[in-house]
XYZ file of C-alpha atoms in Angstrom:
662
model
C 64.633 97.093 65.745
C 66.318 97.967 62.575
C 67.461 101.489 61.856
C 64.894 101.692 58.912
C 61.967 100.736 61.389
C 63.313 103.478 63.868
C 63.438 106.134 61.141
C 59.894 105.176 59.946
C 58.500 105.138 63.562
C 60.222 108.405 64.250
C 58.861 110.084 61.152
C 55.278 108.707 61.853
C 55.292 110.117 65.244
C 56.434 113.550 64.040
C 53.783 113.574 61.460
C 51.080 112.393 63.679
C 52.087 114.976 66.215
C 52.155 117.814 63.752
C 48.775 116.784 62.408
C 47.146 116.221 65.744
C 48.480 119.584 66.837
C 47.224 121.144 63.746
C 43.879 119.554 64.156
C 43.524 120.769 67.898
C 44.315 124.259 66.813
C 41.821 124.089 64.067
C 39.113 122.722 66.265
C 39.707 125.316 69.025
C 39.609 128.162 66.572
C 36.727 126.914 64.983
C 34.862 126.414 68.274
C 35.691 129.988 69.299
C 34.645 131.351 65.923
C 31.147 129.410 65.912
C 30.492 130.401 69.508
C 31.341 133.897 68.860
C 29.141 134.121 65.732
C 26.292 132.214 67.448
C 26.215 134.515 70.504
C 26.277 137.629 68.132
C 23.469 136.133 66.140
C 21.251 135.567 69.179
C 22.228 139.335 70.321
C 21.252 140.669 67.156
C 17.946 138.474 66.940
C 17.077 139.678 70.739
C 17.586 143.304 69.889
C 15.616 143.123 66.434
C 12.702 141.286 68.335
C 12.542 143.466 71.188
C 12.368 146.446 68.870
C 9.463 144.919 66.931
C 7.618 144.015 69.925
C 7.806 147.619 71.237
C 5.463 148.516 68.465
C 2.816 146.112 69.498
C 0.230 146.615 72.362
C 1.150 144.893 75.301
C -2.007 142.931 75.611
C -2.103 141.793 71.889
C -0.548 138.147 72.907
C -1.298 137.040 69.324
C 0.725 139.352 67.614
C 3.508 139.096 70.048
C 3.467 135.223 69.605
C 3.465 135.729 65.749
C 6.679 137.792 66.079
C 8.337 135.092 68.029
C 7.233 132.355 65.770
C 8.509 134.154 62.676
C 12.060 134.180 64.338
C 11.904 130.759 65.920
C 10.872 128.982 62.718
C 14.111 129.821 60.889
C 15.549 127.198 63.118
C 18.791 129.126 64.295
C 17.563 129.435 67.956
C 16.947 127.126 70.632
C 15.011 129.463 73.179
C 12.855 132.644 72.657
C 11.167 133.788 75.377
C 9.282 137.020 76.592
C 8.890 137.835 80.367
C 6.844 140.700 81.218
C 7.871 142.906 83.904
C 4.719 142.308 85.943
C 5.470 138.577 85.979
C 2.482 137.978 84.206
C 2.478 134.717 82.130
C 5.876 134.261 80.189
C 5.446 133.627 76.415
C 8.471 131.062 75.526
C 9.254 129.091 72.494
C 11.894 126.423 72.693
C 13.046 123.418 70.673
C 15.255 120.550 71.496
C 17.945 119.182 69.224
C 17.094 117.275 66.204
C 16.389 113.698 66.187
C 19.535 112.902 64.283
C 22.575 113.891 66.165
C 24.623 116.688 64.352
C 27.852 115.158 65.685
C 29.023 112.390 67.844
C 28.113 112.743 71.342
C 31.739 112.585 72.554
C 32.565 115.259 70.002
C 29.822 117.555 71.307
C 31.041 117.119 74.813
C 34.631 117.665 74.194
C 33.999 120.921 72.032
C 31.322 122.094 74.343
C 29.949 125.278 72.925
C 28.805 127.644 75.498
C 25.881 129.697 74.548
C 25.187 132.932 76.422
C 21.528 133.977 76.349
C 21.104 137.230 74.627
C 18.548 139.788 76.378
C 16.809 142.960 75.142
C 14.084 145.270 76.995
C 10.796 145.716 75.302
C 9.819 149.302 76.091
C 7.144 151.668 74.770
C 8.019 155.381 75.189
C 9.649 155.753 78.498
C 8.056 152.617 80.066
C 9.709 149.138 80.343
C 7.366 146.356 79.439
C 9.387 143.180 79.634
C 12.568 141.376 78.579
C 13.229 139.210 75.498
C 15.721 136.387 75.899
C 17.246 134.453 72.903
C 19.642 131.546 72.970
C 21.092 130.233 69.616
C 20.621 126.778 68.477
C 24.088 124.758 68.438
C 23.141 121.874 65.878
C 24.538 123.705 62.836
C 27.500 124.768 64.574
C 28.308 121.127 65.711
C 27.467 119.737 62.423
C 29.658 122.055 60.458
C 32.562 121.824 62.961
C 32.366 117.924 62.754
C 32.398 118.041 58.904
C 35.363 120.077 59.050
C 37.080 117.840 61.479
C 36.398 114.768 59.438
C 37.510 116.302 56.195
C 40.835 117.286 58.121
C 41.141 113.702 59.379
C 40.725 112.296 55.958
C 43.262 114.763 54.504
C 45.722 114.115 57.247
C 45.357 110.259 56.880
C 46.197 110.611 53.168
C 49.064 112.941 54.030
C 50.352 110.378 56.642
C 50.022 107.653 54.169
C 51.731 109.270 51.299
C 54.412 110.469 53.744
C 55.302 107.099 54.846
C 55.198 105.709 51.341
C 57.701 108.450 50.141
C 59.813 107.865 53.344
C 60.061 104.234 52.599
C 61.124 104.920 48.933
C 63.548 107.547 50.376
C 64.882 105.073 52.943
C 65.219 102.561 50.304
C 67.476 104.759 48.181
C 69.408 106.083 51.338
C 69.927 102.481 52.628
C 70.948 100.874 49.446
C 74.560 101.740 49.915
C 74.311 100.270 53.435
C 72.920 97.091 52.096
C 75.863 96.902 49.626
C 78.237 97.595 52.489
C 76.672 94.844 54.348
C 77.089 92.375 51.534
C 80.651 93.656 51.114
C 81.303 92.882 54.722
C 79.871 89.427 54.470
C 81.704 88.842 51.365
C 85.096 89.660 53.277
C 83.849 86.843 55.673
C 83.475 84.438 52.706
C 86.954 85.354 51.521
C 85.745 87.601 48.529
C 87.291 91.181 48.127
C 84.377 93.143 46.690
C 84.851 96.615 45.809
C 81.752 98.988 45.266
C 81.775 100.843 42.096
C 78.503 102.617 42.471
C 79.402 105.436 44.810
C 76.242 107.218 46.512
C 76.014 110.964 46.221
C 75.361 111.917 50.025
C 78.504 112.878 51.542
C 78.169 110.768 54.774
C 77.251 107.526 52.779
C 79.867 108.496 50.083
C 82.568 108.658 52.684
C 81.530 105.374 54.385
C 81.607 103.490 51.127
C 84.971 104.890 50.166
C 86.272 103.861 53.610
C 84.903 100.422 53.109
C 86.357 99.929 49.586
C 89.701 101.314 51.044
C 89.602 98.673 53.887
C 88.944 95.855 51.451
C 91.718 96.667 49.248
C 94.025 97.010 52.266
C 92.921 93.580 53.310
C 93.313 92.043 50.043
C 96.726 93.560 49.784
C 97.547 92.301 53.223
C 96.296 88.658 52.119
C 98.262 88.850 48.756
C 101.702 89.915 50.490
C 101.205 87.185 53.306
C 100.461 84.654 50.441
C 103.492 85.753 48.222
C 105.636 85.602 51.025
C 104.659 82.121 52.085
C 104.743 81.075 48.250
C 108.379 82.546 48.070
C 109.442 80.545 51.169
C 108.036 77.457 49.920
C 109.882 77.922 46.523
C 113.051 79.111 47.935
C 113.191 76.219 50.490
C 111.853 73.303 48.383
C 111.935 74.256 44.759
C 114.503 74.414 42.051
C 114.384 77.750 40.357
C 115.522 76.813 36.880
C 113.277 73.551 36.276
C 110.347 74.472 38.640
C 110.525 71.134 40.334
C 111.287 70.226 43.937
C 114.850 70.563 44.851
C 117.059 67.747 46.296
C 115.958 68.705 49.919
C 112.211 69.004 48.929
C 112.241 65.791 47.029
C 114.007 63.746 49.703
C 111.739 65.250 52.478
C 108.539 64.110 50.702
C 110.064 60.810 49.769
C 111.228 60.051 53.419
C 107.778 60.918 54.793
C 106.093 58.631 52.555
C 108.581 55.687 53.234
C 108.850 56.195 56.857
C 105.442 57.286 58.073
C 104.388 53.695 59.183
C 101.557 53.298 56.497
C 101.750 50.965 53.569
C 103.068 52.549 50.623
C 103.285 51.349 46.953
C 104.911 53.213 44.112
C 107.940 53.420 41.936
C 110.838 55.620 42.449
C 112.695 56.835 39.316
C 116.023 58.349 38.673
C 116.936 60.268 35.436
C 120.107 61.355 34.250
C 121.028 63.609 31.243
C 124.547 62.316 29.843
C 125.840 65.227 27.662
C 124.396 68.092 29.726
C 127.877 69.603 30.532
C 128.819 69.510 26.941
C 125.929 71.365 25.826
C 126.719 74.091 28.583
C 130.107 74.493 26.895
C 129.001 74.501 23.183
C 125.711 76.614 23.486
C 125.909 78.437 26.794
C 124.259 78.308 30.174
C 121.034 80.004 29.018
C 120.240 77.214 26.492
C 120.907 74.600 29.179
C 118.610 76.615 31.403
C 115.835 76.583 28.803
C 116.300 72.919 28.252
C 115.974 72.194 32.103
C 112.963 74.472 32.376
C 111.068 72.706 29.434
C 112.012 69.282 30.960
C 110.566 70.655 34.295
C 107.377 71.647 32.557
C 107.132 68.337 30.593
C 107.473 66.271 33.678
C 104.720 68.065 35.613
C 102.517 67.762 32.525
C 103.257 63.928 32.466
C 102.518 63.621 36.218
C 99.088 65.536 36.023
C 97.346 62.206 35.687
C 98.914 61.016 39.046
C 97.594 63.265 41.817
C 100.091 61.928 44.500
C 103.181 61.778 42.050
C 105.938 64.235 42.334
C 109.218 65.057 40.884
C 112.439 66.940 41.665
C 115.868 67.924 40.433
C 118.719 66.561 42.584
C 121.563 68.028 41.001
C 122.671 69.603 37.872
C 121.759 66.626 35.256
C 119.825 64.126 37.875
C 116.271 64.165 38.290
C 114.029 61.912 40.288
C 110.217 60.961 40.215
C 107.926 59.018 42.479
C 104.578 57.874 41.148
C 102.074 55.740 43.174
C 101.492 52.331 41.529
C 99.825 48.892 42.475
C 102.634 46.383 41.656
C 105.830 45.813 39.882
C 104.107 45.089 36.644
C 102.451 48.673 36.727
C 105.608 50.136 37.756
C 107.701 48.976 34.821
C 104.742 50.000 32.511
C 105.045 53.556 34.033
C 108.819 53.584 33.739
C 108.675 52.659 30.124
C 105.795 55.047 29.469
C 107.778 57.928 31.238
C 110.734 57.224 28.972
C 108.633 57.187 25.849
C 106.962 60.648 26.563
C 110.233 62.174 27.256
C 112.071 60.688 24.345
C 109.303 61.855 21.906
C 108.800 65.294 23.501
C 111.617 67.583 25.100
C 114.478 65.003 25.199
C 113.925 63.750 21.566
C 117.149 63.244 19.518
C 116.892 66.791 18.016
C 118.026 68.182 21.368
C 121.038 66.146 20.898
C 120.689 64.872 24.698
C 120.943 61.296 25.681
C 119.291 60.211 28.957
C 118.665 57.097 31.038
C 115.955 56.235 33.329
C 116.291 53.633 36.182
C 113.502 52.576 38.721
C 112.771 50.587 41.773
C 109.430 49.441 42.999
C 108.757 50.314 46.483
C 106.059 48.319 48.612
C 106.181 47.946 52.439
C 105.017 49.464 55.575
C 108.468 51.080 55.845
C 111.535 51.470 53.561
C 114.864 53.142 54.221
C 115.036 56.249 51.744
C 118.738 55.779 51.260
C 118.382 52.162 50.209
C 115.459 53.195 47.864
C 117.712 55.722 46.274
C 120.652 53.402 45.954
C 118.465 50.640 44.257
C 117.204 53.279 41.856
C 120.692 54.433 41.168
C 121.552 50.848 40.614
C 118.814 50.389 37.988
C 119.932 53.657 36.549
C 123.458 52.208 36.098
C 122.032 48.963 34.665
C 119.969 51.080 32.116
C 123.239 52.964 30.991
C 125.261 49.707 30.364
C 122.251 48.057 28.657
C 122.618 48.277 24.893
C 118.958 47.419 24.101
C 117.300 50.048 26.136
C 117.678 52.933 28.392
C 115.053 52.553 31.010
C 115.480 49.775 33.607
C 113.490 48.645 36.810
C 115.635 47.436 39.610
C 115.734 43.510 39.920
C 116.813 42.482 43.481
C 118.404 38.926 43.350
C 116.782 38.121 46.847
C 113.280 40.007 46.287
C 110.410 38.358 47.997
C 107.784 36.877 45.812
C 104.839 39.057 45.696
C 101.639 38.053 44.054
C 101.115 40.280 40.689
C 98.075 41.008 38.720
C 97.437 42.015 35.166
C 95.455 44.942 34.364
C 92.456 42.731 33.598
C 92.681 40.884 36.840
C 92.869 44.106 38.545
C 89.839 45.501 36.951
C 87.923 42.198 37.947
C 89.022 42.339 41.462
C 87.900 46.102 42.007
C 84.417 45.330 40.459
C 84.142 42.396 42.568
C 84.822 44.597 45.778
C 82.215 47.013 44.899
C 79.710 44.212 44.238
C 80.206 42.478 47.660
C 81.091 45.858 49.280
C 84.478 44.323 50.583
C 85.857 47.909 51.682
C 87.193 48.113 55.206
C 87.154 51.555 56.864
C 89.645 52.788 59.649
C 89.567 55.773 61.509
C 92.554 58.087 62.687
C 91.769 60.704 65.374
C 92.503 64.159 64.975
C 93.243 66.043 68.383
C 92.183 69.665 69.046
C 95.141 71.964 70.001
C 92.922 73.979 72.277
C 91.349 71.473 74.569
C 92.696 68.230 73.642
C 89.673 66.613 72.672
C 88.582 64.953 69.447
C 88.068 67.257 66.592
C 87.807 64.956 63.553
C 88.469 61.283 62.214
C 90.264 60.733 59.143
C 88.637 57.902 57.031
C 91.007 55.627 55.344
C 89.886 52.495 53.364
C 91.254 48.999 52.870
C 90.333 46.223 50.541
C 89.640 42.686 52.075
C 89.964 40.245 49.294
C 90.347 36.528 49.477
C 91.771 36.659 52.994
C 94.275 39.345 51.909
C 94.073 43.198 53.151
C 95.298 45.652 50.539
C 96.010 49.056 51.534
C 94.952 52.316 49.472
C 98.419 52.755 48.611
C 98.194 49.516 46.543
C 94.797 49.369 45.107
C 94.055 53.086 44.500
C 96.391 53.752 41.386
C 94.465 50.932 39.762
C 91.234 52.343 40.823
C 92.112 55.513 38.977
C 93.738 53.713 36.065
C 90.368 51.851 35.581
C 88.187 55.104 36.165
C 86.410 53.763 39.114
C 87.308 56.572 41.721
C 84.008 57.975 41.652
C 82.240 54.639 42.505
C 84.673 53.903 45.152
C 84.473 57.317 46.700
C 80.691 57.079 46.590
C 80.822 53.870 48.398
C 83.043 55.044 51.047
C 80.572 57.912 51.857
C 77.583 55.768 51.970
C 79.556 53.207 54.247
C 80.403 55.989 56.700
C 76.854 57.312 56.802
C 75.556 53.756 57.255
C 77.900 53.170 60.180
C 76.993 56.583 61.704
C 73.434 55.663 61.595
C 74.130 52.831 63.894
C 76.233 54.998 66.422
C 75.544 57.885 68.773
C 76.955 60.842 67.137
C 79.735 62.864 68.908
C 78.898 66.499 69.163
C 81.522 68.694 67.012
C 83.163 65.553 65.446
C 83.509 65.363 61.796
C 84.575 62.561 59.644
C 86.968 63.215 56.856
C 86.818 61.484 53.521
C 89.527 62.108 50.958
C 88.020 61.972 47.218
C 89.787 61.518 44.126
C 90.051 64.512 41.803
C 88.548 62.391 39.125
C 85.414 62.095 41.298
C 85.404 65.874 41.677
C 84.974 66.192 37.959
C 82.478 63.460 37.651
C 78.791 64.932 37.534
C 77.068 61.670 38.290
C 79.323 61.577 41.522
C 77.666 64.883 42.477
C 74.353 63.693 42.008
C 75.045 60.504 44.032
C 76.456 62.515 46.943
C 73.353 64.903 46.971
C 71.152 61.622 47.055
C 73.071 60.194 50.099
C 73.016 63.454 52.095
C 69.380 63.953 51.117
C 68.636 60.653 52.595
C 70.594 61.454 55.932
C 70.332 65.167 56.367
C 71.154 65.003 60.166
C 74.413 63.224 59.418
C 75.689 65.496 56.620
C 76.856 68.140 59.064
C 79.264 65.545 60.307
C 80.973 64.809 57.000
C 83.930 66.622 55.554
C 85.363 65.922 51.997
C 88.997 66.853 51.131
C 91.013 66.826 48.225
C 94.685 67.014 47.830
C 96.299 70.393 47.211
C 98.234 68.968 44.151
C 95.241 68.446 42.362
C 93.492 71.742 42.638
C 94.893 73.199 39.483
C 92.750 71.128 37.202
C 89.636 70.794 39.502
C 89.065 74.055 41.162
C 85.836 75.151 39.107
C 84.326 71.654 39.622
C 85.157 71.779 43.306
C 83.534 75.064 43.929
C 80.594 73.818 41.978
C 80.222 70.657 44.249
C 80.821 72.895 47.346
C 77.884 75.005 46.173
C 75.732 71.898 45.810
C 76.562 70.486 49.199
C 76.247 73.659 51.183
C 72.580 73.330 52.085
C 73.543 69.945 53.735
C 76.189 71.555 55.775
C 78.977 69.302 54.423
C 82.440 70.687 55.195
C 85.229 70.993 52.517
C 88.956 70.802 53.121
C 92.270 70.648 51.423
C 94.788 67.985 52.278
C 98.563 67.913 51.689
C 98.910 71.572 51.884
C 102.406 72.751 50.925
C 102.952 70.004 48.273
C 101.147 71.675 45.439
C 102.523 74.253 42.925
C 99.247 76.335 42.990
C 99.358 79.720 44.607
C 97.721 80.086 48.057
C 95.048 82.504 46.566
C 92.752 79.516 46.323
C 91.986 79.874 49.814
C 90.047 82.919 49.347
C 88.376 81.600 46.101
C 87.091 78.276 47.202
C 84.438 78.017 50.131
C 86.753 75.919 52.492
C 86.265 75.202 56.030
C 89.980 73.806 56.862
C 93.465 73.046 55.496
C 95.816 70.097 56.579
C 99.310 70.719 56.418
C 101.417 67.871 54.850
C 103.331 65.441 57.226
C 106.379 66.150 55.228
C 106.579 69.576 56.940
C 105.647 68.325 60.305
C 108.377 65.422 60.430
C 111.486 66.776 62.204
C 109.784 70.132 62.814
C 111.725 70.843 65.968
C 114.918 70.794 63.923
C 113.648 72.794 60.775
C 113.112 76.503 61.392
C 111.962 77.139 57.927
C 109.308 74.499 58.314
C 108.130 76.232 61.472
C 108.069 79.527 59.768
C 105.998 78.012 56.866
C 103.380 76.488 58.932
C 103.200 79.582 61.130
C 102.567 81.655 57.987
C 99.953 79.454 56.794
C 98.051 79.439 60.199
C 98.253 83.117 60.029
C 96.905 83.295 56.416
C 94.069 80.626 57.122
C 93.029 82.081 60.515
C 92.583 85.618 58.565
C 90.099 83.565 56.498
C 88.362 81.822 59.216
C 89.847 78.352 58.329
C 90.967 75.612 60.654
C 94.569 74.636 60.023
C 95.374 71.030 60.899
C 98.736 68.994 61.027
C 99.275 65.271 60.109
C 101.875 62.696 60.237
C 103.049 63.521 64.009
C 105.243 60.949 65.348
C 107.706 62.588 67.811
C 107.014 64.481 71.046
C 109.236 67.158 70.192
C 107.452 67.908 66.905
C 104.296 68.043 68.688
C 105.373 70.732 71.157
C 106.664 72.917 68.428
C 103.619 72.288 66.314
C 101.417 73.337 69.156
C 103.335 76.579 69.352
C 102.664 77.401 65.772
C 99.088 77.747 66.376
C 97.477 74.936 64.465
C 93.858 74.054 65.534
C 94.470 70.123 65.390
C 96.837 67.602 64.904
C 97.053 63.746 64.070
C 99.542 61.051 63.712
C 100.854 57.932 65.033
C 102.068 59.889 68.147
C 98.461 59.765 69.276
C 97.020 56.858 67.697
C 97.228 54.464 64.676
C 94.076 54.077 62.663
C 91.317 52.392 64.581
C 89.697 49.552 62.951
C 86.024 50.183 63.590
C 83.846 53.145 64.256
C 82.699 51.573 67.611
C 86.327 51.684 68.767
C 86.952 54.973 67.355
C 84.011 56.356 69.391
C 85.253 54.797 72.597
C 89.045 55.930 72.060
C 90.256 58.533 74.428
C 93.704 60.503 74.338
C 96.121 58.915 76.961
C 96.812 61.129 79.816
C 100.577 61.152 79.016
C 99.850 62.677 75.499
C 97.158 65.151 76.639
């Protein structure tokens, strides 16, 4: 029972008790009054009749009867009788109650007027002739008393109704601050820090609202401090404070994770060197150089915005590095020349009196040696510095294996053909719960099977985004996962995580397509999770929030992947309706040897758990890293240490964690 109902019930009981008590007192007082008046009237009538009969001869029965009739016909008396002293015949007149009851029978029985017979002696001179006995009629008393009770009941009913209505209005006004406090508390659970500005006047409610506001501000301050500390740790450990890009350690760490994680990668690694930065420092001062480096870092970040998985860093004073996913060597060379042109016509134009060169190497394999990759890129940089005709050079190996290359038109035709024949192949990577070592999620990966060749997402996805087919591919993957789930027995508590492209998030028809898919399979929607990379949130946060609101009725989960690789402040964790975050594998690789990585993950776990978010770790390959990651408090983990991606959903549902790994 709600507090409002309790107040209403208690008030109603108090009003009813007061009204019933007042009614009882009124009825009892009325009964006593009527009873006293009726008895007094009977006594007066008996005395008056006895006096009149004393003037009539004792044997004149006609006259005596007339005197009795005159008094009786008034209707106020039930019994009038004369009994002579010599026991001669008694003259008595009586009348029963009227045919129509003066009041309900139960009321008359409850009230029970007690009428006393009034007696008076009839005398002549000193001789007693007889006795007159008179009893008052009660019909009038019952009728009047019942009319009074009925009027009081009507009045009391109106009072009760009006009281309850006024009480509800009063309670609505009083409980309005409580309702706002409830919404405020629920908003905290939804990671929204609402402060009430409408402070109630009643002292108790005012103190409660002010205390709640103070708590909200304190929680927001704690979250802000935690986020700022974690962001500062990330910046100090992995970012260059002048250019705003990754430092040497941060860039090498991410590059190593991509090249050595055992999944196929496809991209171009670029090295850039500014030739006369030292001369500029000597001639114009350090501050001018710092401004140039800062503008260069800003321009590089702007150039890489259209490549969600790309990243850049400053390796030394005048050396910069970039990694951009691409499909093949042709696209790698196009990206290299495009990057050179953009820099040469903007921040590094000839007006800046800076000469720069760009060298790159195309990397495509299951595993590559980061040191060898950097050596090849450096060799290309040296080739660009020696070449008189240009300053951007792609590394050309003498013994490079022949790899089939496609033009942009051929890629477009290939990708459209895959969509038409539904040639996407899905793989499923288990995510293990840290609490009970059971399945928590499956990460869904996509492959293309085309003309007998299998292409990983690392190879074909850059071309998907270049030809603006990301929304169609993402919708196709979601539809294929739902179709396979319909043919399998659902696993309780297990979700299937699908990474969607930022371009899809910005595409309104993609939103509508997802709504249609989940509306057709509402029982499966709660088993689907959609996630986006953290590095892309800066441009899609509003669209992502709109998509989450649209999919919320279906129970679809929302997550952020590659946490720690973006430059966006962690405040997005409270702005977006997220369900989980996934720490990037570059922080988990070699975790047992990196204390700052461990502290960063522990900070993220604390922040996320305060917001009721699950924290997952990916890219686990070593037992030592697993042990340390479990100590940080993450909720789940995945990686080749537990399992490689499983080729079908049927095998995924049959997969079990080996006893040695549990």
